PDB file of C-alpha atoms and ligand atoms in Angstrom:
ATOM      1  CA  MET A   1      53.350 -63.202  27.056  1.00 48.00           C
ATOM      2  CA  THR A   2      49.858 -62.130  25.972  1.00 47.00           C
ATOM      3  CA  ARG A   3      48.521 -59.045  27.614  1.00 52.00           C
ATOM      4  CA  PRO A   4      44.947 -57.758  27.582  1.00 59.00           C
ATOM      5  CA  THR A   5      44.314 -55.499  24.580  1.00 71.00           C
ATOM      6  CA  THR A   6      42.588 -53.136  26.995  1.00 93.00           C
ATOM      7  CA  LEU A   7      45.939 -51.654  27.956  1.00 97.00           C
ATOM      8  CA  GLN A   8      47.464 -51.370  24.485  1.00 97.00           C
ATOM      9  CA  SER A   9      48.775 -47.916  23.785  1.00 97.00           C
ATOM     10  CA  SER A  10      51.447 -46.234  21.712  1.00 98.00           C
ATOM     11  CA  ILE A  11      54.174 -43.625  21.906  1.00 98.00           C
ATOM     12  CA  GLY A  12      55.471 -42.023  18.713  1.00 98.00           C
ATOM     13  CA  GLN A  13      53.608 -44.693  16.713  1.00 97.00           C
ATOM     14  CA  VAL A  14      55.498 -47.439  18.528  1.00 98.00           C
ATOM     15  CA  THR A  15      52.953 -49.917  19.890  1.00 98.00           C
ATOM     16  CA  LEU A  16      53.031 -50.780  23.576  1.00 98.00           C
ATOM     17  CA  ASP A  17      51.390 -53.967  24.831  1.00 97.00           C
ATOM     18  CA  SER A  18      50.601 -52.396  28.183  1.00 97.00           C
ATOM     19  CA  TYR A  19      50.400 -48.963  29.768  1.00 98.00           C
ATOM     20  CA  VAL A  20      53.206 -49.102  32.346  1.00 98.00           C
ATOM     21  CA  MET A  21      56.968 -49.129  31.810  1.00 98.00           C
ATOM     22  CA  ASN A  22      59.945 -48.311  33.968  1.00 98.00           C
ATOM     23  CA  ALA A  23      61.296 -44.765  34.088  1.00 98.00           C
ATOM     24  CA  SER A  24      64.877 -43.972  33.343  1.00 98.00           C
ATOM     25  CA  GLY A  25      65.944 -43.958  36.963  1.00 97.00           C
ATOM     26  CA  PRO A  26      66.407 -46.902  39.332  1.00 98.00           C
ATOM     27  CA  ARG A  27      67.326 -50.498  38.469  1.00 98.00           C
ATOM     28  CA  CYS A  28      67.993 -49.913  34.760  1.00 98.00           C
ATOM     29  CA  SER A  29      71.752 -49.339  34.525  1.00 98.00           C
ATOM     30  CA  SER A  30      73.213 -52.838  34.142  1.00 98.00           C
ATOM     31  CA  ALA A  31      72.569 -55.572  31.564  1.00 98.00           C
ATOM     32  CA  GLU A  32      71.093 -57.804  34.302  1.00 98.00           C
ATOM     33  CA  GLU A  33      68.692 -55.100  35.463  1.00 98.00           C
ATOM     34  CA  LEU A  34      67.574 -54.334  31.908  1.00 98.00           C
ATOM     35  CA  HIS A  35      66.952 -58.014  31.138  1.00 99.00           C
ATOM     36  CA  LEU A  36      64.917 -58.286  34.326  1.00 98.00           C
ATOM     37  CA  ILE A  37      62.706 -55.465  33.035  1.00 98.00           C
ATOM     38  CA  GLY A  38      62.576 -57.279  29.685  1.00 98.00           C
ATOM     39  CA  ARG A  39      61.212 -60.411  31.374  1.00 98.00           C
ATOM     40  CA  SER A  40      58.696 -58.441  33.443  1.00 98.00           C
ATOM     41  CA  ASN A  41      55.269 -57.122  32.437  1.00 97.00           C
ATOM     42  CA  ALA A  42      56.732 -53.656  31.696  1.00 98.00           C
ATOM     43  CA  ALA A  43      55.489 -52.205  28.386  1.00 98.00           C
ATOM     44  CA  ALA A  44      59.023 -51.287  27.302  1.00 98.00           C
ATOM     45  CA  ILE A  45      62.594 -51.386  28.520  1.00 99.00           C
ATOM     46  CA  VAL A  46      63.904 -47.902  29.349  1.00 99.00           C
ATOM     47  CA  THR A  47      67.629 -47.567  29.971  1.00 98.00           C
ATOM     48  CA  LYS A  48      69.307 -45.445  32.605  1.00 98.00           C
ATOM     49  CA  SER A  49      70.299 -42.089  31.134  1.00 98.00           C
ATOM     50  CA  CYS A  50      73.660 -42.624  29.502  1.00 98.00           C
ATOM     51  CA  THR A  51      76.667 -40.377  29.187  1.00 98.00           C
ATOM     52  CA  ILE A  52      79.620 -40.625  26.821  1.00 98.00           C
ATOM     53  CA  LEU A  53      81.837 -42.239  29.438  1.00 98.00           C
ATOM     54  CA  PRO A  54      80.853 -44.723  32.153  1.00 98.00           C
ATOM     55  CA  ARG A  55      80.101 -43.075  35.513  1.00 98.00           C
ATOM     56  CA  GLU A  56      80.125 -44.390  39.061  1.00 98.00           C
ATOM     57  CA  GLY A  57      77.734 -41.632  40.107  1.00 98.00           C
ATOM     58  CA  ASN A  58      77.779 -39.416  43.190  1.00 98.00           C
ATOM     59  CA  ALA A  59      79.146 -40.238  46.640  1.00 98.00           C
ATOM     60  CA  GLU A  60      76.964 -42.212  49.078  1.00 98.00           C
ATOM     61  CA  PRO A  61      74.611 -41.872  50.833  1.00 98.00           C
ATOM     62  CA  ARG A  62      72.842 -40.719  47.671  1.00 98.00           C
ATOM     63  CA  TYR A  63      69.353 -42.259  48.026  1.00 98.00           C
ATOM     64  CA  ARG A  64      66.912 -42.313  50.956  1.00 98.00           C
ATOM     65  CA  ASP A  65      63.423 -43.776  51.164  1.00 98.00           C
ATOM     66  CA  LEU A  66      60.938 -41.384  52.775  1.00 98.00           C
ATOM     67  CA  GLU A  67      57.451 -41.810  54.167  1.00 98.00           C
ATOM     68  CA  LEU A  68      55.820 -40.864  50.864  1.00 98.00           C
ATOM     69  CA  GLY A  69      58.594 -41.448  48.349  1.00 98.00           C
ATOM     70  CA  ALA A  70      62.324 -40.855  48.197  1.00 98.00           C
ATOM     71  CA  ILE A  71      65.067 -38.294  47.727  1.00 98.00           C
ATOM     72  CA  GLN A  72      67.993 -39.094  45.462  1.00 98.00           C
ATOM     73  CA  SER A  73      71.113 -37.652  43.972  1.00 98.00           C
ATOM     74  CA  MET A  74      72.521 -40.610  42.082  1.00 98.00           C
ATOM     75  CA  GLY A  75      74.680 -38.609  39.678  1.00 97.00           C
ATOM     76  CA  LEU A  76      74.016 -40.665  36.545  1.00 98.00           C
ATOM     77  CA  PRO A  77      75.697 -43.962  37.370  1.00 98.00           C
ATOM     78  CA  ASN A  78      75.718 -45.741  33.998  1.00 98.00           C
ATOM     79  CA  LEU A  79      77.837 -47.959  31.760  1.00 98.00           C
ATOM     80  CA  GLY A  80      78.576 -45.318  29.109  1.00 98.00           C
ATOM     81  CA  TYR A  81      76.668 -45.161  25.819  1.00 98.00           C
ATOM     82  CA  ASN A  82      78.753 -47.740  23.954  1.00 99.00           C
ATOM     83  CA  ALA A  83      77.636 -50.434  26.388  1.00 99.00           C
ATOM     84  CA  TYR A  84      73.959 -49.594  25.764  1.00 99.00           C
ATOM     85  CA  LEU A  85      74.576 -49.564  22.000  1.00 98.00           C
ATOM     86  CA  ASP A  86      75.902 -53.115  22.348  1.00 98.00           C
ATOM     87  CA  LEU A  87      72.935 -54.130  24.530  1.00 99.00           C
ATOM     88  CA  VAL A  88      70.131 -52.928  22.225  1.00 99.00           C
ATOM     89  CA  PRO A  89      69.975 -56.087  20.023  1.00 99.00           C
ATOM     90  CA  GLU A  90      69.767 -58.517  22.948  1.00 98.00           C
ATOM     91  CA  LEU A  91      67.232 -56.333  24.789  1.00 99.00           C
ATOM     92  CA  LEU A  92      65.005 -56.328  21.692  1.00 98.00           C
ATOM     93  CA  GLU A  93      64.798 -60.114  21.975  1.00 98.00           C
ATOM     94  CA  HIS A  94      62.297 -59.549  24.794  1.00 98.00           C
ATOM     95  CA  ASN A  95      59.861 -58.428  22.058  1.00 98.00           C
ATOM     96  CA  LYS A  96      59.091 -55.037  23.495  1.00 98.00           C
ATOM     97  CA  PRO A  97      60.291 -51.551  22.580  1.00 98.00           C
ATOM     98  CA  VAL A  98      63.675 -50.429  23.857  1.00 99.00           C
ATOM     99  CA  VAL A  99      63.798 -46.779  24.897  1.00 99.00           C
ATOM    100  CA  VAL A 100      67.302 -45.370  25.211  1.00 99.00           C
ATOM    101  CA  SER A 101      67.665 -42.431  27.574  1.00 98.00           C
ATOM    102  CA  ILE A 102      70.479 -40.034  26.709  1.00 98.00           C
ATOM    103  CA  SER A 103      71.860 -37.465  29.124  1.00 98.00           C
ATOM    104  CA  GLY A 104      74.970 -35.832  27.735  1.00 98.00           C
ATOM    105  CA  LEU A 105      76.916 -33.385  29.849  1.00 97.00           C
ATOM    106  CA  SER A 106      76.918 -31.011  26.854  1.00 97.00           C
ATOM    107  CA  LEU A 107      75.033 -30.506  23.597  1.00 97.00           C
ATOM    108  CA  ALA A 108      77.996 -31.996  21.732  1.00 98.00           C
ATOM    109  CA  ASP A 109      77.691 -35.156  23.876  1.00 98.00           C
ATOM    110  CA  ASN A 110      73.970 -35.386  23.115  1.00 98.00           C
ATOM    111  CA  GLU A 111      74.655 -34.950  19.395  1.00 98.00           C
ATOM    112  CA  THR A 112      77.221 -37.762  19.454  1.00 98.00           C
ATOM    113  CA  MET A 113      74.840 -40.105  21.260  1.00 98.00           C
ATOM    114  CA  VAL A 114      71.715 -39.294  19.223  1.00 98.00           C
ATOM    115  CA  LYS A 115      73.717 -39.973  16.045  1.00 98.00           C
ATOM    116  CA  ALA A 116      75.051 -43.228  17.461  1.00 98.00           C
ATOM    117  CA  PHE A 117      71.641 -44.532  18.555  1.00 98.00           C
ATOM    118  CA  ASP A 118      70.086 -43.392  15.281  1.00 98.00           C
ATOM    119  CA  GLY A 119      72.264 -46.083  13.754  1.00 98.00           C
ATOM    120  CA  SER A 120      70.980 -48.696  16.237  1.00 98.00           C
ATOM    121  CA  ASP A 121      67.693 -50.592  16.390  1.00 98.00           C
ATOM    122  CA  ALA A 122      66.534 -48.716  19.516  1.00 98.00           C
ATOM    123  CA  SER A 123      62.785 -48.088  19.244  1.00 98.00           C
ATOM    124  CA  LEU A 124      62.613 -44.627  20.832  1.00 98.00           C
ATOM    125  CA  LEU A 125      65.148 -42.060  22.033  1.00 98.00           C
ATOM    126  CA  GLU A 126      64.477 -40.025  25.161  1.00 98.00           C
ATOM    127  CA  VAL A 127      66.876 -37.129  25.674  1.00 98.00           C
ATOM    128  CA  ASN A 128      67.019 -36.120  29.304  1.00 98.00           C
ATOM    129  CA  PHE A 129      66.863 -32.324  29.664  1.00 97.00           C
ATOM    130  CA  SER A 130      66.272 -32.446  33.381  1.00 96.00           C
ATOM    131  CA  CYS A 131      68.883 -34.246  35.478  1.00 94.00           C
ATOM    132  CA  PRO A 132      69.202 -32.139  38.633  1.00 91.00           C
ATOM    133  CA  ASN A 133      72.102 -33.996  40.182  1.00 93.00           C
ATOM    134  CA  ILE A 134      75.285 -33.011  38.375  1.00 92.00           C
ATOM    135  CA  ALA A 135      77.045 -30.282  40.360  1.00 90.00           C
ATOM    136  CA  GLY A 136      77.592 -27.202  38.200  1.00 90.00           C
ATOM    137  CA  LYS A 137      75.238 -28.345  35.402  1.00 89.00           C
ATOM    138  CA  PRO A 138      71.884 -26.547  35.409  1.00 91.00           C
ATOM    139  CA  GLN A 139      68.842 -28.431  34.175  1.00 95.00           C
ATOM    140  CA  THR A 140      68.462 -27.707  30.439  1.00 97.00           C
ATOM    141  CA  ALA A 141      64.684 -27.822  30.774  1.00 98.00           C
ATOM    142  CA  TYR A 142      64.732 -24.585  32.800  1.00 98.00           C
ATOM    143  CA  ASP A 143      66.739 -22.716  30.131  1.00 97.00           C
ATOM    144  CA  PHE A 144      64.251 -22.245  27.302  1.00 98.00           C
ATOM    145  CA  GLU A 145      66.819 -20.857  24.872  1.00 97.00           C
ATOM    146  CA  GLN A 146      68.994 -23.906  25.390  1.00 97.00           C
ATOM    147  CA  VAL A 147      66.027 -26.236  24.844  1.00 98.00           C
ATOM    148  CA  GLU A 148      65.372 -24.506  21.523  1.00 98.00           C
ATOM    149  CA  ASN A 149      69.040 -24.629  20.460  1.00 97.00           C
ATOM    150  CA  SER A 150      69.362 -28.260  21.487  1.00 98.00           C
ATOM    151  CA  LEU A 151      66.228 -29.345  19.634  1.00 98.00           C
ATOM    152  CA  THR A 152      67.351 -27.465  16.516  1.00 98.00           C
ATOM    153  CA  ARG A 153      70.496 -29.573  16.484  1.00 98.00           C
ATOM    154  CA  LEU A 154      69.194 -32.918  17.762  1.00 98.00           C
ATOM    155  CA  CYS A 155      66.042 -33.213  15.652  1.00 98.00           C
ATOM    156  CA  SER A 156      68.109 -33.030  12.472  1.00 98.00           C
ATOM    157  CA  LEU A 157      70.219 -36.012  13.527  1.00 98.00           C
ATOM    158  CA  THR A 158      67.680 -38.818  13.653  1.00 98.00           C
ATOM    159  CA  ASP A 159      64.564 -40.194  11.985  1.00 96.00           C
ATOM    160  CA  LYS A 160      63.744 -42.225  15.082  1.00 98.00           C
ATOM    161  CA  PRO A 161      60.924 -41.053  17.340  1.00 98.00           C
ATOM    162  CA  LEU A 162      62.713 -38.578  19.592  1.00 98.00           C
ATOM    163  CA  GLY A 163      61.340 -37.403  22.914  1.00 98.00           C
ATOM    164  CA  ILE A 164      62.576 -35.284  25.765  1.00 98.00           C
ATOM    165  CA  LYS A 165      62.336 -35.731  29.504  1.00 98.00           C
ATOM    166  CA  LEU A 166      61.240 -32.486  31.117  1.00 98.00           C
ATOM    167  CA  ALA A 167      61.621 -31.046  34.574  1.00 98.00           C
ATOM    168  CA  PRO A 168      58.458 -30.028  36.420  1.00 98.00           C
ATOM    169  CA  TYR A 169      57.146 -26.517  35.759  1.00 98.00           C
ATOM    170  CA  PHE A 170      55.090 -24.565  38.254  1.00 98.00           C
ATOM    171  CA  ASP A 171      53.858 -21.526  36.370  1.00 98.00           C
ATOM    172  CA  MET A 172      51.297 -21.325  33.575  1.00 98.00           C
ATOM    173  CA  SER A 173      53.528 -18.964  31.603  1.00 98.00           C
ATOM    174  CA  HIS A 174      56.234 -21.628  31.593  1.00 98.00           C
ATOM    175  CA  PHE A 175      53.835 -24.224  30.185  1.00 98.00           C
ATOM    176  CA  ASP A 176      52.875 -21.707  27.486  1.00 98.00           C
ATOM    177  CA  SER A 177      56.472 -20.825  26.584  1.00 98.00           C
ATOM    178  CA  MET A 178      57.768 -24.389  26.585  1.00 98.00           C
ATOM    179  CA  ALA A 179      54.821 -25.732  24.570  1.00 98.00           C
ATOM    180  CA  GLU A 180      55.279 -22.953  22.017  1.00 98.00           C
ATOM    181  CA  ILE A 181      58.899 -24.073  21.534  1.00 98.00           C
ATOM    182  CA  LEU A 182      58.132 -27.802  21.461  1.00 98.00           C
ATOM    183  CA  ASN A 183      55.342 -27.395  18.902  1.00 98.00           C
ATOM    184  CA  ARG A 184      57.893 -26.049  16.412  1.00 98.00           C
ATOM    185  CA  PHE A 185      59.944 -29.274  16.415  1.00 98.00           C
ATOM    186  CA  PRO A 186      59.282 -32.763  15.036  1.00 98.00           C
ATOM    187  CA  ILE A 187      59.479 -34.420  18.423  1.00 98.00           C
ATOM    188  CA  ALA A 188      57.421 -37.576  18.999  1.00 98.00           C
ATOM    189  CA  PHE A 189      56.859 -37.330  22.738  1.00 98.00           C
ATOM    190  CA  ILE A 190      57.690 -35.690  26.042  1.00 98.00           C
ATOM    191  CA  SER A 191      58.140 -37.505  29.331  1.00 98.00           C
ATOM    192  CA  THR A 192      57.079 -35.467  32.286  1.00 98.00           C
ATOM    193  CA  ILE A 193      57.957 -35.043  35.128  1.00 98.00           C
ATOM    194  CA  ASN A 194      61.466 -35.708  36.326  1.00 98.00           C
ATOM    195  CA  SER A 195      62.034 -35.576  40.075  1.00 98.00           C
ATOM    196  CA  ILE A 196      61.627 -32.151  41.686  1.00 98.00           C
ATOM    197  CA  GLY A 197      65.231 -31.040  41.739  1.00 98.00           C
ATOM    198  CA  ASN A 198      67.211 -29.599  44.601  1.00 98.00           C
ATOM    199  CA  THR A 199      64.937 -30.345  47.519  1.00 98.00           C
ATOM    200  CA  LEU A 200      66.301 -30.805  51.028  1.00 98.00           C
ATOM    201  CA  ILE A 201      65.331 -33.408  53.631  1.00 98.00           C
ATOM    202  CA  ILE A 202      66.862 -32.888  57.078  1.00 98.00           C
ATOM    203  CA  ASP A 203      67.171 -35.556  59.750  1.00 98.00           C
ATOM    204  CA  PRO A 204      66.604 -33.718  63.056  1.00 98.00           C
ATOM    205  CA  GLN A 205      68.363 -36.492  64.989  1.00 98.00           C
ATOM    206  CA  THR A 206      71.639 -36.385  63.119  1.00 98.00           C
ATOM    207  CA  GLU A 207      71.146 -32.682  62.304  1.00 98.00           C
ATOM    208  CA  ARG A 208      72.271 -33.501  58.783  1.00 98.00           C
ATOM    209  CA  ALA A 209      70.722 -33.725  55.346  1.00 99.00           C
ATOM    210  CA  VAL A 210      69.780 -37.344  54.583  1.00 98.00           C
ATOM    211  CA  ILE A 211      71.938 -37.538  51.447  1.00 98.00           C
ATOM    212  CA  LYS A 212      75.499 -36.368  50.905  1.00 98.00           C
ATOM    213  CA  PRO A 213      75.957 -35.094  47.300  1.00 98.00           C
ATOM    214  CA  LYS A 214      75.559 -31.378  46.534  1.00 97.00           C
ATOM    215  CA  GLY A 215      75.349 -30.512  50.221  1.00 98.00           C
ATOM    216  CA  GLY A 216      72.152 -32.566  50.618  1.00 98.00           C
ATOM    217  CA  PHE A 217      70.134 -31.073  47.755  1.00 98.00           C
ATOM    218  CA  GLY A 218      68.463 -33.848  45.752  1.00 98.00           C
ATOM    219  CA  GLY A 219      65.541 -34.882  43.589  1.00 98.00           C
ATOM    220  CA  LEU A 220      62.242 -35.512  45.375  1.00 98.00           C
ATOM    221  CA  CYS A 221      60.299 -38.514  44.059  1.00 98.00           C
ATOM    222  CA  GLY A 222      57.229 -40.625  44.754  1.00 98.00           C
ATOM    223  CA  GLN A 223      53.831 -39.703  46.139  1.00 98.00           C
ATOM    224  CA  TYR A 224      54.994 -36.190  47.033  1.00 98.00           C
ATOM    225  CA  VAL A 225      55.242 -35.303  43.354  1.00 99.00           C
ATOM    226  CA  LYS A 226      52.099 -36.878  41.843  1.00 99.00           C
ATOM    227  CA  PRO A 227      49.947 -33.695  41.815  1.00 99.00           C
ATOM    228  CA  ILE A 228      52.794 -31.863  40.090  1.00 99.00           C
ATOM    229  CA  GLY A 229      53.194 -34.669  37.551  1.00 99.00           C
ATOM    230  CA  LEU A 230      49.467 -34.704  36.808  1.00 99.00           C
ATOM    231  CA  ALA A 231      49.451 -30.925  36.366  1.00 99.00           C
ATOM    232  CA  ASN A 232      52.408 -31.023  33.979  1.00 99.00           C
ATOM    233  CA  VAL A 233      50.876 -33.813  31.876  1.00 99.00           C
ATOM    234  CA  HIS A 234      47.529 -32.039  31.706  1.00 99.00           C
ATOM    235  CA  ALA A 235      48.945 -28.574  31.022  1.00 99.00           C
ATOM    236  CA  PHE A 236      51.077 -29.917  28.164  1.00 99.00           C
ATOM    237  CA  ARG A 237      48.212 -32.037  26.777  1.00 98.00           C
ATOM    238  CA  GLN A 238      46.186 -28.844  26.465  1.00 98.00           C
ATOM    239  CA  ARG A 239      49.015 -27.058  24.645  1.00 99.00           C
ATOM    240  CA  LEU A 240      50.971 -29.537  22.502  1.00 99.00           C
ATOM    241  CA  ARG A 241      50.233 -30.724  18.964  1.00 98.00           C
ATOM    242  CA  ASP A 242      48.081 -33.869  18.955  1.00 98.00           C
ATOM    243  CA  ASP A 243      50.883 -35.919  17.423  1.00 98.00           C
ATOM    244  CA  ILE A 244      53.211 -35.270  20.385  1.00 98.00           C
ATOM    245  CA  ASP A 245      52.536 -38.035  22.894  1.00 99.00           C
ATOM    246  CA  ILE A 246      52.961 -37.507  26.617  1.00 99.00           C
ATOM    247  CA  VAL A 247      54.510 -40.086  28.908  1.00 99.00           C
ATOM    248  CA  GLY A 248      53.386 -39.462  32.484  1.00 99.00           C
ATOM    249  CA  VAL A 249      55.856 -39.889  35.324  1.00 99.00           C
ATOM    250  CA  GLY A 250      55.691 -39.058  39.013  1.00 98.00           C
ATOM    251  CA  GLY A 251      54.337 -40.942  41.985  1.00 98.00           C
ATOM    252  CA  ILE A 252      52.633 -43.837  40.205  1.00 98.00           C
ATOM    253  CA  TYR A 253      52.262 -46.681  42.710  1.00 98.00           C
ATOM    254  CA  ASN A 254      48.974 -48.291  41.692  1.00 98.00           C
ATOM    255  CA  GLY A 255      46.354 -48.646  38.978  1.00 98.00           C
ATOM    256  CA  THR A 256      44.381 -45.652  40.209  1.00 98.00           C
ATOM    257  CA  ASP A 257      47.447 -43.412  39.899  1.00 98.00           C
ATOM    258  CA  ALA A 258      47.948 -44.648  36.326  1.00 98.00           C
ATOM    259  CA  PHE A 259      44.244 -44.037  35.553  1.00 98.00           C
ATOM    260  CA  GLU A 260      44.523 -40.439  36.798  1.00 99.00           C
ATOM    261  CA  TYR A 261      47.537 -39.898  34.512  1.00 99.00           C
ATOM    262  CA  ALA A 262      45.518 -41.276  31.590  1.00 98.00           C
ATOM    263  CA  LEU A 263      42.694 -38.825  32.304  1.00 99.00           C
ATOM    264  CA  ALA A 264      45.243 -35.984  32.428  1.00 99.00           C
ATOM    265  CA  GLY A 265      46.487 -36.994  28.969  1.00 99.00           C
ATOM    266  CA  ALA A 266      49.305 -39.530  29.327  1.00 99.00           C
ATOM    267  CA  SER A 267      49.601 -42.057  26.486  1.00 98.00           C
ATOM    268  CA  ALA A 268      51.669 -44.294  28.773  1.00 98.00           C
ATOM    269  CA  VAL A 269      53.293 -44.010  32.179  1.00 98.00           C
ATOM    270  CA  GLN A 270      56.705 -44.667  33.665  1.00 99.00           C
ATOM    271  CA  VAL A 271      57.344 -45.883  37.183  1.00 98.00           C
ATOM    272  CA  ALA A 272      60.497 -45.132  39.155  1.00 98.00           C
ATOM    273  CA  THR A 273      60.124 -45.006  42.923  1.00 98.00           C
ATOM    274  CA  SER A 274      57.674 -47.896  43.325  1.00 98.00           C
ATOM    275  CA  PHE A 275      59.932 -49.972  41.035  1.00 98.00           C
ATOM    276  CA  GLN A 276      62.899 -49.039  43.229  1.00 98.00           C
ATOM    277  CA  GLN A 277      60.970 -49.908  46.390  1.00 98.00           C
ATOM    278  CA  GLN A 278      59.055 -53.022  45.244  1.00 98.00           C
ATOM    279  CA  GLY A 279      60.982 -54.501  42.320  1.00 98.00           C
ATOM    280  CA  GLU A 280      59.798 -55.549  38.864  1.00 98.00           C
ATOM    281  CA  GLY A 281      56.534 -57.123  40.120  1.00 98.00           C
ATOM    282  CA  CYS A 282      55.149 -53.569  40.249  1.00 98.00           C
ATOM    283  CA  PHE A 283      54.593 -53.526  36.459  1.00 98.00           C
ATOM    284  CA  GLN A 284      52.261 -56.537  36.442  1.00 98.00           C
ATOM    285  CA  ARG A 285      50.486 -55.310  39.574  1.00 98.00           C
ATOM    286  CA  ILE A 286      49.885 -51.757  38.316  1.00 98.00           C
ATOM    287  CA  ASN A 287      48.818 -52.969  34.844  1.00 98.00           C
ATOM    288  CA  ASP A 288      46.429 -55.499  36.428  1.00 97.00           C
ATOM    289  CA  GLU A 289      44.983 -52.915  38.805  1.00 98.00           C
ATOM    290  CA  LEU A 290      44.493 -50.504  35.915  1.00 98.00           C
ATOM    291  CA  ALA A 291      42.798 -53.165  33.758  1.00 97.00           C
ATOM    292  CA  ALA A 292      40.464 -54.070  36.652  1.00 97.00           C
ATOM    293  CA  LEU A 293      39.598 -50.411  37.228  1.00 97.00           C
ATOM    294  CA  LEU A 294      38.839 -49.867  33.525  1.00 97.00           C
ATOM    295  CA  GLU A 295      36.606 -52.921  33.495  1.00 96.00           C
ATOM    296  CA  ALA A 296      34.786 -51.854  36.655  1.00 96.00           C
ATOM    297  CA  LYS A 297      34.160 -48.443  35.101  1.00 97.00           C
ATOM    298  CA  GLY A 298      32.947 -49.954  31.839  1.00 96.00           C
ATOM    299  CA  TYR A 299      35.822 -48.880  29.605  1.00 97.00           C
ATOM    300  CA  ALA A 300      36.915 -51.303  26.880  1.00 96.00           C
ATOM    301  CA  SER A 301      40.314 -49.678  26.363  1.00 97.00           C
ATOM    302  CA  ILE A 302      42.730 -47.254  28.009  1.00 98.00           C
ATOM    303  CA  LYS A 303      42.535 -45.260  24.778  1.00 98.00           C
ATOM    304  CA  GLU A 304      38.974 -44.241  25.716  1.00 98.00           C
ATOM    305  CA  VAL A 305      40.351 -42.552  28.825  1.00 98.00           C
ATOM    306  CA  ILE A 306      43.471 -40.763  27.610  1.00 98.00           C
ATOM    307  CA  GLY A 307      42.982 -37.004  27.867  1.00 98.00           C
ATOM    308  CA  GLN A 308      39.335 -37.294  28.942  1.00 98.00           C
ATOM    309  CA  LEU A 309      39.538 -35.391  32.243  1.00 98.00           C
ATOM    310  CA  LYS A 310      36.076 -33.964  32.757  1.00 98.00           C
ATOM    311  CA  ALA A 311      35.470 -30.247  33.176  1.00 97.00           C
ATOM    312  CA  PHE A 312      33.124 -28.848  35.822  1.00 97.00           C
TER     313      PHE A 312
HETATM  314  C1  DHB B   1      69.712 -38.772  37.765  1.00 72.14           C
HETATM  315  C2  DHB B   1      68.611 -38.186  38.315  1.00 72.14           C
HETATM  316  C3  DHB B   1      67.652 -37.687  37.498  1.00 72.14           C
HETATM  317  O1  DHB B   1      66.533 -37.114  37.998  1.00 72.14           O
HETATM  318  C4  DHB B   1      67.803 -37.755  36.135  1.00 72.14           C
HETATM  319  O2  DHB B   1      66.896 -37.241  35.309  1.00 72.14           O
HETATM  320  C5  DHB B   1      68.895 -38.367  35.595  1.00 72.14           C
HETATM  321  C6  DHB B   1      69.863 -38.882  36.427  1.00 72.14           C
HETATM  322  C7  DHB B   1      70.776 -39.274  38.611  1.00 72.14           C
HETATM  323  O3  DHB B   1      71.109 -38.613  39.581  1.00 72.14           O
HETATM  324  O4  DHB B   1      71.372 -40.320  38.272  1.00 72.14           O
END
């Protein structure tokens, strides 16, 4: 499929034919789902975060659509990393980058999986430091010492472009501290933000939380989180080395959302909730809307927009 050069971008020096890919999240666990993404207009195929062993995930109900997004506590349902290792060659036949998301339940698990995928033809590795939905496992991204220890170990294990998926931060001092750590490591990119962890939606009729796992606490997604995603992308763009790309995630439903992420500093974006809600047609639609917006504004390329948020 030929795509307009207007939307060409890159992450960690891996070329992307368009600006929008799926996020590690919904509809990317099984071989069928991943091939569907491969056949779509998505810029890359991103796998569900994998663990050492296959997982069924948390008890249901574990996902609920909301007026402006969704709440979820899926619990990492995935096929186990060996299945994704086997899938990489056939996924690459779609002629787009394959991004493997890794979410070990320990540093040792992450080391095992980074080593394994280093020996594969995966294009990019995204280590998930921010899954909020495993009972008893805090999000690594909120433990700065653990981020530093993990990166010390993981960066030495691969020559592939390695990125990390971060949780949202809400304080300028946290952006400063995290960026100071990240700038000391040879990482290729960050993806930000993950869902806002441990939120609670209550149904006043049933007098219950709307999801069951972890007593109802789950990750908030969709339009609710876009201003937080934009802030995290922009704050990190102002603080990270130029060679660390930023993948923007959080509440991207249309071309205008993607354009705003580009202004904030995202080199590409990932889409989760609108993909969950609308299916794989969302990639073509959002890319087309973005291309039309760029043209209407007189931009020849998305690259002219990335990081160009204007100051007052
Ligand atoms: C899940 C949710 C996340 O936000 C994440 O980063 C990884 C996994 C999940 O519950 O499956």
